[in-house]
mmCIF file of C-alpha atoms and ligand atoms in Angstrom:
data_model
loop_
_atom_site.group_PDB
_atom_site.id
_atom_site.type_symbol
_atom_site.label_atom_id
_atom_site.label_comp_id
_atom_site.label_asym_id
_atom_site.label_seq_id
_atom_site.Cartn_x
_atom_site.Cartn_y
_atom_site.Cartn_z
ATOM 1 C CA MET Q 1 135.560 -107.728 -166.864
ATOM 2 C CA LEU Q 2 135.457 -104.600 -169.033
ATOM 3 C CA THR Q 3 131.889 -103.437 -169.626
ATOM 4 C CA ALA Q 4 131.310 -101.287 -172.695
ATOM 5 C CA LEU Q 5 128.562 -98.773 -173.376
ATOM 6 C CA PHE Q 6 128.005 -97.571 -176.933
ATOM 7 C CA GLY Q 7 125.899 -94.423 -176.895
ATOM 8 C CA GLY Q 8 124.048 -92.989 -179.862
ATOM 9 C CA THR Q 9 120.832 -91.816 -181.427
ATOM 10 C CA PHE Q 10 120.597 -94.878 -183.676
ATOM 11 C CA ASP Q 11 118.142 -93.193 -186.040
ATOM 12 C CA PRO Q 12 118.459 -95.837 -187.459
ATOM 13 C CA ILE Q 13 121.142 -98.294 -186.283
ATOM 14 C CA HIS Q 14 123.354 -99.250 -189.251
ATOM 15 C CA TYR Q 15 126.451 -101.269 -190.180
ATOM 16 C CA GLY Q 16 128.640 -98.237 -189.397
ATOM 17 C CA HIS Q 17 127.677 -98.874 -185.757
ATOM 18 C CA LEU Q 18 127.707 -102.673 -185.777
ATOM 19 C CA ARG Q 19 130.841 -103.527 -187.784
ATOM 20 C CA PRO Q 20 133.284 -101.309 -185.863
ATOM 21 C CA ALA Q 21 131.752 -102.486 -182.567
ATOM 22 C CA LEU Q 22 132.152 -106.150 -183.551
ATOM 23 C CA ALA Q 23 135.773 -105.536 -184.598
ATOM 24 C CA LEU Q 24 136.467 -103.631 -181.388
ATOM 25 C CA ALA Q 25 135.090 -106.497 -179.298
ATOM 26 C CA LYS Q 26 137.487 -108.870 -181.038
ATOM 27 C CA GLU Q 27 140.435 -106.483 -180.678
ATOM 28 C CA LEU Q 28 139.908 -105.977 -176.932
ATOM 29 C CA GLY Q 29 138.274 -109.254 -175.927
ATOM 30 C CA LEU Q 30 134.982 -107.613 -174.962
ATOM 31 C CA THR Q 31 132.214 -110.058 -174.158
ATOM 32 C CA LYS Q 32 129.386 -107.545 -173.885
ATOM 33 C CA ILE Q 33 128.580 -104.231 -175.545
ATOM 34 C CA ASN Q 34 125.542 -102.377 -174.252
ATOM 35 C CA LEU Q 35 123.990 -100.115 -176.851
ATOM 36 C CA LEU Q 36 122.752 -96.973 -175.148
ATOM 37 C CA PRO Q 37 120.088 -95.134 -177.126
ATOM 38 C CA ASN Q 38 119.521 -91.531 -176.082
ATOM 39 C CA ARG Q 39 116.105 -89.920 -175.805
ATOM 40 C CA ILE Q 40 117.109 -86.333 -176.545
ATOM 41 C CA PRO Q 41 120.535 -85.973 -178.198
ATOM 42 C CA PRO Q 42 122.051 -82.781 -176.767
ATOM 43 C CA HIS Q 43 124.278 -81.954 -179.753
ATOM 44 C CA LYS Q 44 122.253 -82.654 -182.881
ATOM 45 C CA PRO Q 45 118.747 -82.346 -184.376
ATOM 46 C CA GLN Q 46 116.049 -84.418 -182.715
ATOM 47 C CA PRO Q 47 115.569 -87.947 -184.072
ATOM 48 C CA GLU Q 48 113.010 -88.528 -186.824
ATOM 49 C CA ALA Q 49 111.951 -91.952 -185.573
ATOM 50 C CA ASN Q 50 110.402 -91.951 -182.113
ATOM 51 C CA THR Q 51 111.996 -93.614 -179.108
ATOM 52 C CA GLU Q 52 109.971 -96.825 -179.409
ATOM 53 C CA GLN Q 53 110.808 -97.163 -183.091
ATOM 54 C CA ARG Q 54 114.546 -96.602 -182.544
ATOM 55 C CA LEU Q 55 114.465 -99.138 -179.728
ATOM 56 C CA ALA Q 56 112.602 -101.653 -181.881
ATOM 57 C CA MET Q 57 115.216 -101.254 -184.640
ATOM 58 C CA LEU Q 58 118.025 -101.793 -182.134
ATOM 59 C CA GLN Q 59 116.420 -104.996 -180.899
ATOM 60 C CA LEU Q 60 116.002 -106.275 -184.461
ATOM 61 C CA ALA Q 61 119.583 -105.394 -185.408
ATOM 62 C CA ILE Q 62 121.173 -107.179 -182.453
ATOM 63 C CA ALA Q 63 118.878 -110.217 -182.315
ATOM 64 C CA ASP Q 64 121.495 -112.472 -183.924
ATOM 65 C CA TYR Q 65 124.460 -111.336 -181.786
ATOM 66 C CA SER Q 66 125.049 -112.449 -178.197
ATOM 67 C CA LEU Q 67 127.656 -109.651 -177.900
ATOM 68 C CA PHE Q 68 125.078 -106.876 -177.859
ATOM 69 C CA SER Q 69 122.359 -105.851 -175.474
ATOM 70 C CA VAL Q 70 120.477 -102.589 -174.949
ATOM 71 C CA ASP Q 71 120.770 -100.324 -171.909
ATOM 72 C CA THR Q 72 117.636 -98.190 -171.699
ATOM 73 C CA ARG Q 73 118.652 -95.937 -168.816
ATOM 74 C CA GLU Q 74 118.550 -92.775 -170.971
ATOM 75 C CA LEU Q 75 114.960 -93.596 -171.986
ATOM 76 C CA GLU Q 76 113.555 -93.702 -168.467
ATOM 77 C CA PRO Q 77 110.281 -91.763 -168.138
ATOM 78 C CA LYS Q 78 111.722 -89.526 -165.399
ATOM 79 C CA LEU Q 79 114.196 -88.175 -168.014
ATOM 80 C CA ILE Q 80 111.511 -87.508 -170.605
ATOM 81 C CA ASN Q 81 112.257 -83.808 -171.164
ATOM 82 C CA GLN Q 82 115.973 -83.838 -170.415
ATOM 83 C CA PRO Q 83 118.836 -84.006 -172.897
ATOM 84 C CA SER Q 84 120.781 -87.254 -172.487
ATOM 85 C CA PHE Q 85 124.100 -86.016 -171.151
ATOM 86 C CA THR Q 86 126.696 -88.804 -171.138
ATOM 87 C CA ILE Q 87 128.308 -87.616 -167.916
ATOM 88 C CA ASP Q 88 124.980 -88.002 -166.069
ATOM 89 C CA THR Q 89 124.482 -91.459 -167.563
ATOM 90 C CA LEU Q 90 127.954 -92.537 -166.460
ATOM 91 C CA LYS Q 91 127.279 -91.274 -162.932
ATOM 92 C CA SER Q 92 124.057 -93.260 -162.858
ATOM 93 C CA TRP Q 93 125.895 -96.388 -164.084
ATOM 94 C CA ARG Q 94 128.534 -95.961 -161.355
ATOM 95 C CA GLN Q 95 125.860 -95.484 -158.681
ATOM 96 C CA GLN Q 96 124.384 -98.791 -159.746
ATOM 97 C CA ASN Q 97 127.630 -100.742 -160.275
ATOM 98 C CA GLY Q 98 130.177 -99.152 -157.947
ATOM 99 C CA THR Q 99 133.581 -97.653 -158.706
ATOM 100 C CA GLN Q 100 135.748 -100.768 -159.074
ATOM 101 C CA GLN Q 101 134.376 -102.320 -162.249
ATOM 102 C CA SER Q 102 136.080 -101.367 -165.528
ATOM 103 C CA LEU Q 103 133.801 -99.356 -167.775
ATOM 104 C CA ALA Q 104 134.387 -98.076 -171.308
ATOM 105 C CA PHE Q 105 132.352 -95.734 -173.483
ATOM 106 C CA ILE Q 106 132.613 -96.353 -177.238
ATOM 107 C CA MET Q 107 132.435 -93.504 -179.735
ATOM 108 C CA GLY Q 108 133.408 -92.690 -183.307
ATOM 109 C CA GLN Q 109 136.193 -90.276 -184.208
ATOM 110 C CA ASP Q 110 133.591 -87.571 -185.034
ATOM 111 C CA SER Q 111 132.241 -87.725 -181.480
ATOM 112 C CA LEU Q 112 135.737 -87.470 -180.041
ATOM 113 C CA LEU Q 113 136.376 -84.283 -182.022
ATOM 114 C CA SER Q 114 133.118 -82.789 -180.727
ATOM 115 C CA LEU Q 115 133.882 -83.587 -177.078
ATOM 116 C CA PRO Q 116 134.654 -79.990 -176.016
ATOM 117 C CA THR Q 117 130.949 -79.206 -176.578
ATOM 118 C CA TRP Q 118 129.855 -82.006 -174.200
ATOM 119 C CA LYS Q 119 128.781 -81.324 -170.634
ATOM 120 C CA GLU Q 120 131.716 -81.694 -168.200
ATOM 121 C CA TRP Q 121 133.691 -83.478 -170.933
ATOM 122 C CA GLN Q 122 136.965 -83.485 -169.030
ATOM 123 C CA LYS Q 123 135.289 -85.420 -166.202
ATOM 124 C CA LEU Q 124 134.179 -88.295 -168.448
ATOM 125 C CA LEU Q 125 137.392 -90.200 -167.691
ATOM 126 C CA ASP Q 126 136.615 -90.059 -163.960
ATOM 127 C CA TYR Q 127 133.927 -92.621 -164.738
ATOM 128 C CA CYS Q 128 135.072 -94.611 -167.800
ATOM 129 C CA HIS Q 129 137.661 -95.197 -170.505
ATOM 130 C CA LEU Q 130 136.954 -93.915 -174.000
ATOM 131 C CA LEU Q 131 137.327 -96.322 -176.926
ATOM 132 C CA ILE Q 132 137.562 -94.484 -180.222
ATOM 133 C CA CYS Q 133 136.504 -96.135 -183.504
ATOM 134 C CA LYS Q 134 137.826 -94.852 -186.816
ATOM 135 C CA ARG Q 135 135.361 -92.972 -188.976
ATOM 136 C CA PRO Q 136 136.089 -91.891 -192.547
ATOM 137 C CA GLY Q 137 136.219 -88.148 -193.129
ATOM 138 C CA TYR Q 138 137.235 -87.155 -189.607
ATOM 139 C CA ALA Q 139 140.776 -86.070 -188.779
ATOM 140 C CA LYS Q 140 142.737 -88.117 -186.270
ATOM 141 C CA THR Q 141 144.262 -84.958 -184.787
ATOM 142 C CA PRO Q 142 141.869 -82.446 -183.245
ATOM 143 C CA CYS Q 143 142.187 -78.724 -184.063
ATOM 144 C CA ASP Q 144 141.341 -78.005 -180.423
ATOM 145 C CA SER Q 145 144.677 -77.882 -178.576
ATOM 146 C CA LYS Q 146 143.029 -78.397 -175.168
ATOM 147 C CA LEU Q 147 141.413 -81.587 -176.448
ATOM 148 C CA GLN Q 148 144.682 -82.792 -178.001
ATOM 149 C CA GLN Q 149 146.536 -82.190 -174.735
ATOM 150 C CA TRP Q 150 143.865 -84.027 -172.778
ATOM 151 C CA ILE Q 151 144.061 -86.977 -175.195
ATOM 152 C CA ASN Q 152 147.860 -87.102 -174.930
ATOM 153 C CA GLN Q 153 147.665 -87.167 -171.136
ATOM 154 C CA HIS Q 154 145.309 -90.141 -171.083
ATOM 155 C CA LEU Q 155 146.345 -92.200 -174.093
ATOM 156 C CA THR Q 156 146.981 -95.941 -173.874
ATOM 157 C CA GLN Q 157 147.309 -98.609 -176.547
ATOM 158 C CA ASP Q 158 147.513 -101.386 -173.952
ATOM 159 C CA SER Q 159 144.333 -103.436 -173.748
ATOM 160 C CA GLN Q 160 145.308 -104.895 -170.361
ATOM 161 C CA THR Q 161 145.280 -101.397 -168.865
ATOM 162 C CA LEU Q 162 141.688 -100.984 -170.020
ATOM 163 C CA HIS Q 163 140.658 -104.265 -168.413
ATOM 164 C CA GLN Q 164 142.559 -103.721 -165.176
ATOM 165 C CA CYS Q 165 141.849 -100.043 -164.445
ATOM 166 C CA PRO Q 166 138.241 -99.006 -163.853
ATOM 167 C CA ASN Q 167 138.487 -95.736 -165.823
ATOM 168 C CA GLY Q 168 140.829 -92.994 -166.999
ATOM 169 C CA TYR Q 169 142.247 -93.967 -170.425
ATOM 170 C CA ILE Q 170 141.649 -93.210 -174.105
ATOM 171 C CA TYR Q 171 142.231 -95.994 -176.627
ATOM 172 C CA PHE Q 172 142.284 -95.609 -180.421
ATOM 173 C CA ALA Q 173 140.962 -98.821 -181.935
ATOM 174 C CA ASN Q 174 142.022 -100.362 -185.192
ATOM 175 C CA THR Q 175 138.442 -100.745 -186.420
ATOM 176 C CA PRO Q 176 137.364 -100.876 -190.089
ATOM 177 C CA LEU Q 177 136.438 -97.681 -191.905
ATOM 178 C CA GLU Q 178 132.723 -97.729 -192.682
ATOM 179 C CA ALA Q 179 131.497 -94.786 -194.733
ATOM 180 C CA ILE Q 180 127.911 -94.964 -193.447
ATOM 181 C CA SER Q 181 125.846 -92.417 -191.535
ATOM 182 C CA ALA Q 182 122.254 -92.378 -190.327
ATOM 183 C CA THR Q 183 121.825 -88.984 -192.020
ATOM 184 C CA GLU Q 184 122.724 -90.496 -195.392
ATOM 185 C CA ILE Q 185 120.328 -93.403 -194.809
ATOM 186 C CA ARG Q 186 117.434 -91.069 -193.910
ATOM 187 C CA GLN Q 187 118.146 -88.913 -196.967
ATOM 188 C CA ASN Q 188 118.382 -91.906 -199.286
ATOM 189 C CA ILE Q 189 115.069 -93.290 -198.069
ATOM 190 C CA ASN Q 190 113.404 -89.917 -198.461
ATOM 191 C CA ASN Q 191 114.746 -89.817 -202.033
ATOM 192 C CA GLN Q 192 113.362 -93.309 -202.701
ATOM 193 C CA GLN Q 193 116.871 -94.789 -202.916
ATOM 194 C CA SER Q 194 117.752 -98.181 -201.526
ATOM 195 C CA CYS Q 195 119.920 -98.516 -198.411
ATOM 196 C CA GLU Q 196 119.766 -102.275 -198.127
ATOM 197 C CA LYS Q 197 123.542 -102.660 -197.994
ATOM 198 C CA LEU Q 198 123.922 -100.129 -195.169
ATOM 199 C CA LEU Q 199 121.840 -101.784 -192.462
ATOM 200 C CA SER Q 200 120.503 -105.137 -191.352
ATOM 201 C CA PRO Q 201 117.702 -106.678 -193.473
ATOM 202 C CA LYS Q 202 115.382 -106.803 -190.437
ATOM 203 C CA VAL Q 203 115.860 -103.104 -189.766
ATOM 204 C CA TRP Q 204 115.371 -102.315 -193.456
ATOM 205 C CA GLN Q 205 112.081 -104.274 -193.402
ATOM 206 C CA TYR Q 206 110.924 -102.469 -190.232
ATOM 207 C CA ILE Q 207 111.658 -99.089 -191.829
ATOM 208 C CA HIS Q 208 109.590 -100.098 -194.861
ATOM 209 C CA GLU Q 209 106.679 -101.485 -192.866
ATOM 210 C CA ASN Q 210 106.519 -98.408 -190.662
ATOM 211 C CA ARG Q 211 107.212 -95.959 -193.480
ATOM 212 C CA LEU Q 212 109.983 -94.269 -191.588
ATOM 213 C CA TYR Q 213 112.139 -91.442 -192.922
ATOM 214 C CA ASN Q 214 109.811 -90.827 -195.820
ATOM 215 C CA ALA Q 215 108.512 -87.286 -195.854
ATOM 216 C CA LYS Q 216 105.876 -88.218 -198.476
ATOM 217 C CA LYS Q 217 104.758 -91.285 -196.464
ATOM 218 C CA CYS Q 218 103.833 -92.985 -199.752
HETATM 219 P P1 ATP F 1 123.626 -89.031 -187.758
HETATM 220 O O1 ATP F 1 124.074 -89.201 -189.193
HETATM 221 O O2 ATP F 1 122.139 -88.968 -187.600
HETATM 222 O O3 ATP F 1 124.346 -87.901 -187.067
HETATM 223 P P2 ATP F 1 125.295 -91.305 -186.952
HETATM 224 O O4 ATP F 1 125.312 -92.180 -188.157
HETATM 225 O O5 ATP F 1 126.506 -90.493 -186.672
HETATM 226 O O6 ATP F 1 123.997 -90.362 -186.966
HETATM 227 P P3 ATP F 1 124.786 -91.933 -184.167
HETATM 228 O O7 ATP F 1 123.736 -92.851 -183.675
HETATM 229 O O8 ATP F 1 124.613 -90.504 -183.904
HETATM 230 O O9 ATP F 1 124.957 -92.239 -185.743
HETATM 231 O O10 ATP F 1 126.213 -92.414 -183.663
HETATM 232 C C1 ATP F 1 126.404 -93.047 -182.437
HETATM 233 C C2 ATP F 1 127.884 -93.315 -182.276
HETATM 234 O O11 ATP F 1 128.328 -94.153 -183.342
HETATM 235 C C3 ATP F 1 128.757 -92.046 -182.345
HETATM 236 O O12 ATP F 1 129.782 -92.145 -181.388
HETATM 237 C C4 ATP F 1 129.322 -92.093 -183.743
HETATM 238 O O13 ATP F 1 130.589 -91.465 -183.792
HETATM 239 C C5 ATP F 1 129.436 -93.579 -183.991
HETATM 240 N N1 ATP F 1 129.310 -93.888 -185.416
HETATM 241 C C6 ATP F 1 128.236 -93.716 -186.196
HETATM 242 N N2 ATP F 1 128.492 -94.100 -187.448
HETATM 243 C C7 ATP F 1 129.775 -94.522 -187.470
HETATM 244 C C8 ATP F 1 130.656 -95.031 -188.507
HETATM 245 N N3 ATP F 1 130.244 -95.152 -189.765
HETATM 246 N N4 ATP F 1 131.911 -95.366 -188.145
HETATM 247 C C9 ATP F 1 132.340 -95.232 -186.857
HETATM 248 N N5 ATP F 1 131.570 -94.749 -185.848
HETATM 249 C C10 ATP F 1 130.301 -94.396 -186.146
#
């Protein structure tokens, strides 16, 4: 069985997360995707919603899908002041589950392009495969030649390889293009614009009830 982790800030979770993940599951025959909310994203501004609120929105968004569950290992109290480095999370997952099980980490094309800024990025494949979802506005080919070389060395388009090998491959998925970002959603809400079509109705209701992302808090 190929286990998949889908890391993110999810501030808030939106259809740009859910739709590509659902399509990816179909494409690769994944039966479980574990959403992995970070506490302190190392590479971007700190979340506006607090950890409990982001977690609550995740739970609401996935309530109707048996495919998804939430892995809270990056939210553990002992990690309260530490940036959530993916490599450390993968090591912790391997300590818990051993080295033989196939593990994949899902990310969008934007995250792939930013990989050279990640801690020990070239070691990520020692612990998992990377599954890359398309994202509009981000080039398929990296400018960074070291990254491109690394991708070329580890590329596969064979789903069986991902299921059979525990780690070590990069797969570009044929997922739908969803022009949605959490930044745009937060900005729209702050500007009193509707985002109903960009996220699940339950999450939209939660944002309203808790007056999230609204600088005026009106
Ligand atoms: P922000 O706008 O706050 O930077 P975001 O919308 O990019 O947030 P994150 O929670 O940071 O959302 O993203 C988590 C993961 O989901 C990342 O790997 C990111 O590339 C991927 N992702 C987010 N939105 C999309 C999208 N529209 N299409 C494909 N992948 C996406």
